[in-house]
PDB file of N, CA and C in Angstrom:
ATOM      1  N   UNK I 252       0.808  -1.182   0.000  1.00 47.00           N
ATOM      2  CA  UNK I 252       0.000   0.000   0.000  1.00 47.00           C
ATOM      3  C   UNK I 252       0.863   1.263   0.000  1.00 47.00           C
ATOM      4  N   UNK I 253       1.944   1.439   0.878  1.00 51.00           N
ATOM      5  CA  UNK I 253       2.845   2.524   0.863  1.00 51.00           C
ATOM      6  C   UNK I 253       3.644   2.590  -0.649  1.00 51.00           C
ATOM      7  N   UNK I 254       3.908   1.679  -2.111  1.00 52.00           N
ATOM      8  CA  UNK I 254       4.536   1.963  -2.705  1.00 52.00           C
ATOM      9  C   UNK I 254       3.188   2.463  -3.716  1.00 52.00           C
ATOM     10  N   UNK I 255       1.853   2.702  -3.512  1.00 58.00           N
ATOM     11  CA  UNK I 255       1.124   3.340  -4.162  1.00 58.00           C
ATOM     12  C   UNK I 255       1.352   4.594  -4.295  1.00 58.00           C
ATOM     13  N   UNK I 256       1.636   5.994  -3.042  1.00 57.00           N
ATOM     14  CA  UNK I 256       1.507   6.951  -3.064  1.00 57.00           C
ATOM     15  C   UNK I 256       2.551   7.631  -4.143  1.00 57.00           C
ATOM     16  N   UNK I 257       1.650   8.464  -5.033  1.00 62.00           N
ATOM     17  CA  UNK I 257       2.161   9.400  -6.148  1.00 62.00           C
ATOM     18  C   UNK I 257       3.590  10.028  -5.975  1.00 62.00           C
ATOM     19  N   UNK I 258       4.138   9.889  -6.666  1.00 61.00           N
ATOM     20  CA  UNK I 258       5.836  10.832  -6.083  1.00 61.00           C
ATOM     21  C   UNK I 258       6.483  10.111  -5.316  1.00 61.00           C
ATOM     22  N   UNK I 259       6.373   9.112  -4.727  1.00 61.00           N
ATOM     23  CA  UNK I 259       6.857   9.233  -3.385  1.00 61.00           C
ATOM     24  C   UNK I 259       8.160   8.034  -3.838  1.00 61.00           C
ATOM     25  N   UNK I 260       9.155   8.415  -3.787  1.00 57.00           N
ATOM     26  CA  UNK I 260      10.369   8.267  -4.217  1.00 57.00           C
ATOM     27  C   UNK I 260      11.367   7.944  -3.073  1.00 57.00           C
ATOM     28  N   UNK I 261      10.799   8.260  -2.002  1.00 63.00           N
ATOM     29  CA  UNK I 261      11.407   8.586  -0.551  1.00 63.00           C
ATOM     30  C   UNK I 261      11.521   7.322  -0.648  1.00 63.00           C
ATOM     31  N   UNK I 262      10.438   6.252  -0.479  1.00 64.00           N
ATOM     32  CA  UNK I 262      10.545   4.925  -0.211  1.00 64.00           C
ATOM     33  C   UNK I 262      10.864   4.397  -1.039  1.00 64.00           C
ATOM     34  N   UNK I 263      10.672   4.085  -2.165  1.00 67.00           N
ATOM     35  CA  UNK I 263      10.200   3.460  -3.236  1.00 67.00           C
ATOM     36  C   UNK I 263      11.487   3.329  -4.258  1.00 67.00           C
ATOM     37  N   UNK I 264      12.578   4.182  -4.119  1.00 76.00           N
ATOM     38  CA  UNK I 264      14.027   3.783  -4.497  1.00 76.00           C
ATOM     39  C   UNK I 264      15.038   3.455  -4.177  1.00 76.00           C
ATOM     40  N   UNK I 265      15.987   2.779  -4.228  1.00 79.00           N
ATOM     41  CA  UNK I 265      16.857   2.074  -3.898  1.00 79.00           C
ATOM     42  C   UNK I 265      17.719   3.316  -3.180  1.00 79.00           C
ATOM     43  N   UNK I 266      18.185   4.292  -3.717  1.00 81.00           N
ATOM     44  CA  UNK I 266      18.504   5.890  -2.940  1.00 81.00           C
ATOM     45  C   UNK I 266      17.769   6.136  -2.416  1.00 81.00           C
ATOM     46  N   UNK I 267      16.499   6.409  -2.534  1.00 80.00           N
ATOM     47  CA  UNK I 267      15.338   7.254  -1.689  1.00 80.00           C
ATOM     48  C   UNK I 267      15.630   6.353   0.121  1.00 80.00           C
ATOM     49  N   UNK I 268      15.545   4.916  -0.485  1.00 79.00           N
ATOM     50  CA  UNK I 268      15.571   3.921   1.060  1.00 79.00           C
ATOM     51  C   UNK I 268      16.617   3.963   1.942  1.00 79.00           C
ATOM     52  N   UNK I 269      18.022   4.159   1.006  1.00 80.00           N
ATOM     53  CA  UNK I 269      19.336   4.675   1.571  1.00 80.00           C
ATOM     54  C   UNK I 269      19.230   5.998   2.190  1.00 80.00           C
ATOM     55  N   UNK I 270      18.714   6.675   1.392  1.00 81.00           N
ATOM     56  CA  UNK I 270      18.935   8.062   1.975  1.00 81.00           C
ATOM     57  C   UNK I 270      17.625   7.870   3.850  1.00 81.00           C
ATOM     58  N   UNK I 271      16.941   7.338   3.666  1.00 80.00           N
ATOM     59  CA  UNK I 271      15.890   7.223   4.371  1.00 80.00           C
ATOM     60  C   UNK I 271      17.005   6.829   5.737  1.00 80.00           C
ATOM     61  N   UNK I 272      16.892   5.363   5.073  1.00 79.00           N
ATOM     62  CA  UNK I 272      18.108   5.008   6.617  1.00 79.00           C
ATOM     63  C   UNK I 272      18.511   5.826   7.220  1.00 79.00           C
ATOM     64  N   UNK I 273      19.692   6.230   6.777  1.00 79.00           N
ATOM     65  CA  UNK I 273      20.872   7.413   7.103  1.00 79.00           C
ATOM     66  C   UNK I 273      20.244   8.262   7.462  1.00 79.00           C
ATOM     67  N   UNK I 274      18.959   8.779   7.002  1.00 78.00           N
ATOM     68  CA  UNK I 274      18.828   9.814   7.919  1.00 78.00           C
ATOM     69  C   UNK I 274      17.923   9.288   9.383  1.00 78.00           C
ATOM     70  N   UNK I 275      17.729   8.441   9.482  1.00 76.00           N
ATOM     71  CA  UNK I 275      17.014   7.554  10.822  1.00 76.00           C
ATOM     72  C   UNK I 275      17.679   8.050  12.050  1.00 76.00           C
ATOM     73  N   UNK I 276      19.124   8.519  12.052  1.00 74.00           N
ATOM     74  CA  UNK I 276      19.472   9.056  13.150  1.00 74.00           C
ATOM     75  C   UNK I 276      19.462   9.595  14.071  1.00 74.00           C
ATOM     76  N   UNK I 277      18.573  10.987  13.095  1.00 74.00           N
ATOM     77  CA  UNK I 277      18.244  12.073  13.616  1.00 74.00           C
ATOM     78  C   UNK I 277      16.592  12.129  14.102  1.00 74.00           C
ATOM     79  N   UNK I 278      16.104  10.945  13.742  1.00 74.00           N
ATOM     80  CA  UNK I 278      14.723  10.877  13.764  1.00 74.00           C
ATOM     81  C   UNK I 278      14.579   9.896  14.962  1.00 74.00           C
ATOM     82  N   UNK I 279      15.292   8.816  15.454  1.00 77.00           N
ATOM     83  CA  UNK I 279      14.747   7.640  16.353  1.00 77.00           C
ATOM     84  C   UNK I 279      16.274   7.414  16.719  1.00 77.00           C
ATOM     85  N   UNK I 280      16.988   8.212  16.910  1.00 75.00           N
ATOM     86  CA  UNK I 280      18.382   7.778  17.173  1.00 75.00           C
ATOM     87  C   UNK I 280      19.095   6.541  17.075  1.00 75.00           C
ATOM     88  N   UNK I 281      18.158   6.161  15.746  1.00 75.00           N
ATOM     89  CA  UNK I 281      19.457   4.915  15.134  1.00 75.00           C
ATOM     90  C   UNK I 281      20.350   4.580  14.179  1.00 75.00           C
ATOM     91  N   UNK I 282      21.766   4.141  14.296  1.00 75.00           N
ATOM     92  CA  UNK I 282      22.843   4.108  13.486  1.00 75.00           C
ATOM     93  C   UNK I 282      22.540   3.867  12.354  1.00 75.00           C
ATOM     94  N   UNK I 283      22.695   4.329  11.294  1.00 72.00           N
ATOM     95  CA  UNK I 283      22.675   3.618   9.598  1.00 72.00           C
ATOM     96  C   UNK I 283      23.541   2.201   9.379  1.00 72.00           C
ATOM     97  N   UNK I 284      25.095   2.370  10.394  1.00 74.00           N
ATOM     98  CA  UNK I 284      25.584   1.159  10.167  1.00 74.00           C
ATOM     99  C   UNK I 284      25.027  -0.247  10.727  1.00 74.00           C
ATOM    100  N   UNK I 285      23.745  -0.063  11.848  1.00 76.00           N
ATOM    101  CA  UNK I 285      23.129  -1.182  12.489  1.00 76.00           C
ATOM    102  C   UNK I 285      22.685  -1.607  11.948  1.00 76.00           C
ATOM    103  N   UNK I 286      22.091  -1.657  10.219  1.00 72.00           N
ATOM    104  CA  UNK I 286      21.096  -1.789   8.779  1.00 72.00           C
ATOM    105  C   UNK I 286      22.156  -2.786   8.145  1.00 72.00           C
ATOM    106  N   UNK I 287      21.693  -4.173   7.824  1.00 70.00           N
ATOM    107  CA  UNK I 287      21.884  -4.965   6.803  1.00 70.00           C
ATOM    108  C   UNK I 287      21.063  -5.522   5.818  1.00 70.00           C
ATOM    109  N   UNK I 288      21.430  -5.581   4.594  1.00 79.00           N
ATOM    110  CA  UNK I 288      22.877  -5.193   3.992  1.00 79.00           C
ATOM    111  C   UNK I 288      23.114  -3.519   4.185  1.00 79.00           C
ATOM    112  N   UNK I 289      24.616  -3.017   4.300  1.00 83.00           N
ATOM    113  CA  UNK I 289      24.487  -1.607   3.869  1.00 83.00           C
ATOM    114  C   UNK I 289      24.080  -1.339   2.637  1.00 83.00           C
ATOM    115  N   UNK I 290      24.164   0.260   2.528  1.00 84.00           N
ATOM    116  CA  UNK I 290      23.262   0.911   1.506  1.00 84.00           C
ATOM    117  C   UNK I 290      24.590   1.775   1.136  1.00 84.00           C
ATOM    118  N   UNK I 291      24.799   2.263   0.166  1.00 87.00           N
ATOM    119  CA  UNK I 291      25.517   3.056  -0.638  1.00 87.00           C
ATOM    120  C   UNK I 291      24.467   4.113  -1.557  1.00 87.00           C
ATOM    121  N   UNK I 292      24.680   5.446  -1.904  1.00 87.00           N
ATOM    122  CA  UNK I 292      24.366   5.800  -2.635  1.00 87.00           C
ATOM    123  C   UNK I 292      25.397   6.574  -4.045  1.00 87.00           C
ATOM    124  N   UNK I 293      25.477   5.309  -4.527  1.00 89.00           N
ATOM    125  CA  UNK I 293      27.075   5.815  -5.430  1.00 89.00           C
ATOM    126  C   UNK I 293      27.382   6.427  -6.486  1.00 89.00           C
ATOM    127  N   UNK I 294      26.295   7.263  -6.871  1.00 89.00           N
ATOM    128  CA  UNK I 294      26.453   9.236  -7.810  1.00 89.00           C
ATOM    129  C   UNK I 294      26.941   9.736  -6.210  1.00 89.00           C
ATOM    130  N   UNK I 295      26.989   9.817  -4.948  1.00 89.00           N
ATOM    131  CA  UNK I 295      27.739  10.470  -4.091  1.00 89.00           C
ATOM    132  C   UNK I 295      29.170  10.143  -4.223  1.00 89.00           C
ATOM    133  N   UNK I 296      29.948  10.937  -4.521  1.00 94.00           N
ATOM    134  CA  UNK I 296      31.220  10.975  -3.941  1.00 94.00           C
ATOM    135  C   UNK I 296      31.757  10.318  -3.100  1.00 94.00           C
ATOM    136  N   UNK I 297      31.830  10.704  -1.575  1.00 93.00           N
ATOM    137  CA  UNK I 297      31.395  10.559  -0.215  1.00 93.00           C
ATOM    138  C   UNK I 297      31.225   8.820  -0.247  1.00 93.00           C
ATOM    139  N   UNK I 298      29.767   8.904  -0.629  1.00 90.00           N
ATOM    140  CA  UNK I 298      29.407   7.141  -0.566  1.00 90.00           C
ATOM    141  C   UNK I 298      30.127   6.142  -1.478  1.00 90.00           C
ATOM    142  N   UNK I 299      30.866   6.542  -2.527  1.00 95.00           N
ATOM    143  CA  UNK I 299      31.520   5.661  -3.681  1.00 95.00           C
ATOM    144  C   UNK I 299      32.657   5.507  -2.760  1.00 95.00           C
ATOM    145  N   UNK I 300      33.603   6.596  -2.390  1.00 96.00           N
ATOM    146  CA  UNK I 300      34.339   6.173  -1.658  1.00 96.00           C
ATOM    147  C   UNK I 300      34.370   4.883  -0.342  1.00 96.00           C
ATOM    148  N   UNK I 301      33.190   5.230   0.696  1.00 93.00           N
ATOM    149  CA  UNK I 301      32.840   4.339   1.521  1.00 93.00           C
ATOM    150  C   UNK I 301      32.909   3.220   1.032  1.00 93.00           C
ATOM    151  N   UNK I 302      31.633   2.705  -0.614  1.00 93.00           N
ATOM    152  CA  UNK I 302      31.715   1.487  -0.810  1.00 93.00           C
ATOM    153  C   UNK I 302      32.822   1.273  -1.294  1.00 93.00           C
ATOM    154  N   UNK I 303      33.753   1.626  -1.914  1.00 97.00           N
ATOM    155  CA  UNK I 303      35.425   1.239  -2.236  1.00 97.00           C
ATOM    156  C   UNK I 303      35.623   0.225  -1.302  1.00 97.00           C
ATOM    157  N   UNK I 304      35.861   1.396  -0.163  1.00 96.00           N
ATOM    158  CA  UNK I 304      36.784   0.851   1.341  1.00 96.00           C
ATOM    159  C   UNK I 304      36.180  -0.283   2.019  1.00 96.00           C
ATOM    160  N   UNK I 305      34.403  -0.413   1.858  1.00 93.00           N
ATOM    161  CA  UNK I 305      33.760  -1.163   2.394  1.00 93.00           C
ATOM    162  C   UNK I 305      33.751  -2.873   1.646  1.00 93.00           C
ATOM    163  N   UNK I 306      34.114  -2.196   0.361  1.00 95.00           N
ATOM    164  CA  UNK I 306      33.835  -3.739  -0.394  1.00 95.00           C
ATOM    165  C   UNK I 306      35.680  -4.382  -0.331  1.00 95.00           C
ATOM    166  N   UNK I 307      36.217  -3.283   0.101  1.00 97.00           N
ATOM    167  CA  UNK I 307      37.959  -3.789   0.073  1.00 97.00           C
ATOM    168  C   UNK I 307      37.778  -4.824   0.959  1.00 97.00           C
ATOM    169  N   UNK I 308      37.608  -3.742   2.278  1.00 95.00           N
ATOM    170  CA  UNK I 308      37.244  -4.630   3.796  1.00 95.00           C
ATOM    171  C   UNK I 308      36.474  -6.205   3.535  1.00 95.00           C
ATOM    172  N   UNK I 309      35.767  -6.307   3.425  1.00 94.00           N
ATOM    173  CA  UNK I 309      34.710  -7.663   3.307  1.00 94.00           C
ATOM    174  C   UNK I 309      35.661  -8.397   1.982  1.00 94.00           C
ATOM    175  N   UNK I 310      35.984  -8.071   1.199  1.00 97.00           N
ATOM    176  CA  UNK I 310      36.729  -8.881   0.392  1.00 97.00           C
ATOM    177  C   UNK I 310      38.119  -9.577   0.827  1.00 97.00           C
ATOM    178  N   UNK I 311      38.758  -9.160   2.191  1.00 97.00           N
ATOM    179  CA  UNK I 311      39.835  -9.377   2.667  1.00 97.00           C
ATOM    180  C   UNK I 311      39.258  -9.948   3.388  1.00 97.00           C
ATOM    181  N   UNK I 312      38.293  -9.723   4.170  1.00 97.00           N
ATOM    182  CA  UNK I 312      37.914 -10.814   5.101  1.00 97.00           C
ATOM    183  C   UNK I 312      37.272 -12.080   4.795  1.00 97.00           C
ATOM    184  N   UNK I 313      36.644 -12.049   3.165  1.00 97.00           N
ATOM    185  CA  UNK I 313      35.886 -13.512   2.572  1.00 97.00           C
ATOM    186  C   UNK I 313      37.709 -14.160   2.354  1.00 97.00           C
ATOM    187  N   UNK I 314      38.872 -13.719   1.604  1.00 97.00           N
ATOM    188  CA  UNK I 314      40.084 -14.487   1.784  1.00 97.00           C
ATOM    189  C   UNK I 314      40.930 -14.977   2.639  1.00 97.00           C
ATOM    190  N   UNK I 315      40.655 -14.219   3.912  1.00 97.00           N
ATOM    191  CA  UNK I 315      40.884 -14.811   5.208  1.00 97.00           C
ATOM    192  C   UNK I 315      40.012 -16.347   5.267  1.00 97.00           C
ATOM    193  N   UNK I 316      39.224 -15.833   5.498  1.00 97.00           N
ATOM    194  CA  UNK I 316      38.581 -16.964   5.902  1.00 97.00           C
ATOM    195  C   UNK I 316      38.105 -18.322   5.001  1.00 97.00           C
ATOM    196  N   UNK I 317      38.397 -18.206   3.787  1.00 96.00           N
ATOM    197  CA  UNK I 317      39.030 -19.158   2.461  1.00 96.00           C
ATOM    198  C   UNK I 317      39.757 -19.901   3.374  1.00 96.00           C
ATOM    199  N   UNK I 318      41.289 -19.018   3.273  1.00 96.00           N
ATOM    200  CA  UNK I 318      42.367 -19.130   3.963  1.00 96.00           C
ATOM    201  C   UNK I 318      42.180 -20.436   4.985  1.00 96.00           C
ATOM    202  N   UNK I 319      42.252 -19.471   5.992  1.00 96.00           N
ATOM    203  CA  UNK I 319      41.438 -20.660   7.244  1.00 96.00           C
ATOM    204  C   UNK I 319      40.637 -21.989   7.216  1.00 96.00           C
ATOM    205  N   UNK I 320      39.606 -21.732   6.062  1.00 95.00           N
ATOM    206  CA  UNK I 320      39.326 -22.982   6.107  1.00 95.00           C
ATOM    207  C   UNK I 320      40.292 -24.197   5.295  1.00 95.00           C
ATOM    208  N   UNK I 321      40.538 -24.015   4.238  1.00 94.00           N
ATOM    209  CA  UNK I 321      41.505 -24.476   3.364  1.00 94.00           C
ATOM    210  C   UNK I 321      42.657 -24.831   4.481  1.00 94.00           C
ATOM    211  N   UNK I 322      43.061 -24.075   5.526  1.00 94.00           N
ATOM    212  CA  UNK I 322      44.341 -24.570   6.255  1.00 94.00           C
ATOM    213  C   UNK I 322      43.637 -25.499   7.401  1.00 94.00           C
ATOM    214  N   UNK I 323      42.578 -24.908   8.108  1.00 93.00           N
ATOM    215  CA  UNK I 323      42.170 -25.887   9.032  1.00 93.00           C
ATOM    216  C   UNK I 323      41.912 -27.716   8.189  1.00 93.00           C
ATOM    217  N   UNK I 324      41.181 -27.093   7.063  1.00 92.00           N
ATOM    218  CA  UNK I 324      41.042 -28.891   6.142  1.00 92.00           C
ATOM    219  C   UNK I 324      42.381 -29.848   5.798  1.00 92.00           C
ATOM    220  N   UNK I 325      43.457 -28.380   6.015  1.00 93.00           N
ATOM    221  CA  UNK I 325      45.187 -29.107   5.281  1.00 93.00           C
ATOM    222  C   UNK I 325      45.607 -30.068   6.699  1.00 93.00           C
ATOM    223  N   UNK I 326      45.364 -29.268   7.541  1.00 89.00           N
ATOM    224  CA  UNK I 326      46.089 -30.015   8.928  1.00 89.00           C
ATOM    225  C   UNK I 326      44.946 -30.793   9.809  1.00 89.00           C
ATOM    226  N   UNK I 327      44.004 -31.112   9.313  1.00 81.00           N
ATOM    227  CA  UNK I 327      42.784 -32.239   9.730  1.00 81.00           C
ATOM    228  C   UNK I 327      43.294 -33.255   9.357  1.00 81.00           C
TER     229      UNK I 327
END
């Protein structure tokens, strides 16, 4: 019923929902980073950067843990 209303873009886009989050802060004092999956909005600057650093991060940590398992299976 809420993705009926005319215009309303707020909800109803993949930015509009990001931007929504993020601003949740200021409204119910809750973190944007407490939200999974994160949200990026990446025509921002700002946010392209974040997801850079964010998808670096999680990509080092899915090869870690390759890693690990592959070594825990070597010495089983």
């Amino acid at each position: 019923m809420v993705n009926h209303f005319e215009k309303n873009g707020v909800i109803t886009t993949k930015v509009g929902l990001c931007r929504t989050v993020r601003n949740m802060r200021w409204v119910c004092n809750i973190d944007s980073d407490d939200f999974y999956p994160k949200c990026f909005d990446l025509n921002d600057e700002d946010d392209y950067a974040h997801f850079e650093q964010y998808f670096k991060i999680c990509k080092a940590q899915a090869t870690l843990k390759l890693y690990m398992k592959l070594y825990r299976l070597r010495n089983n």
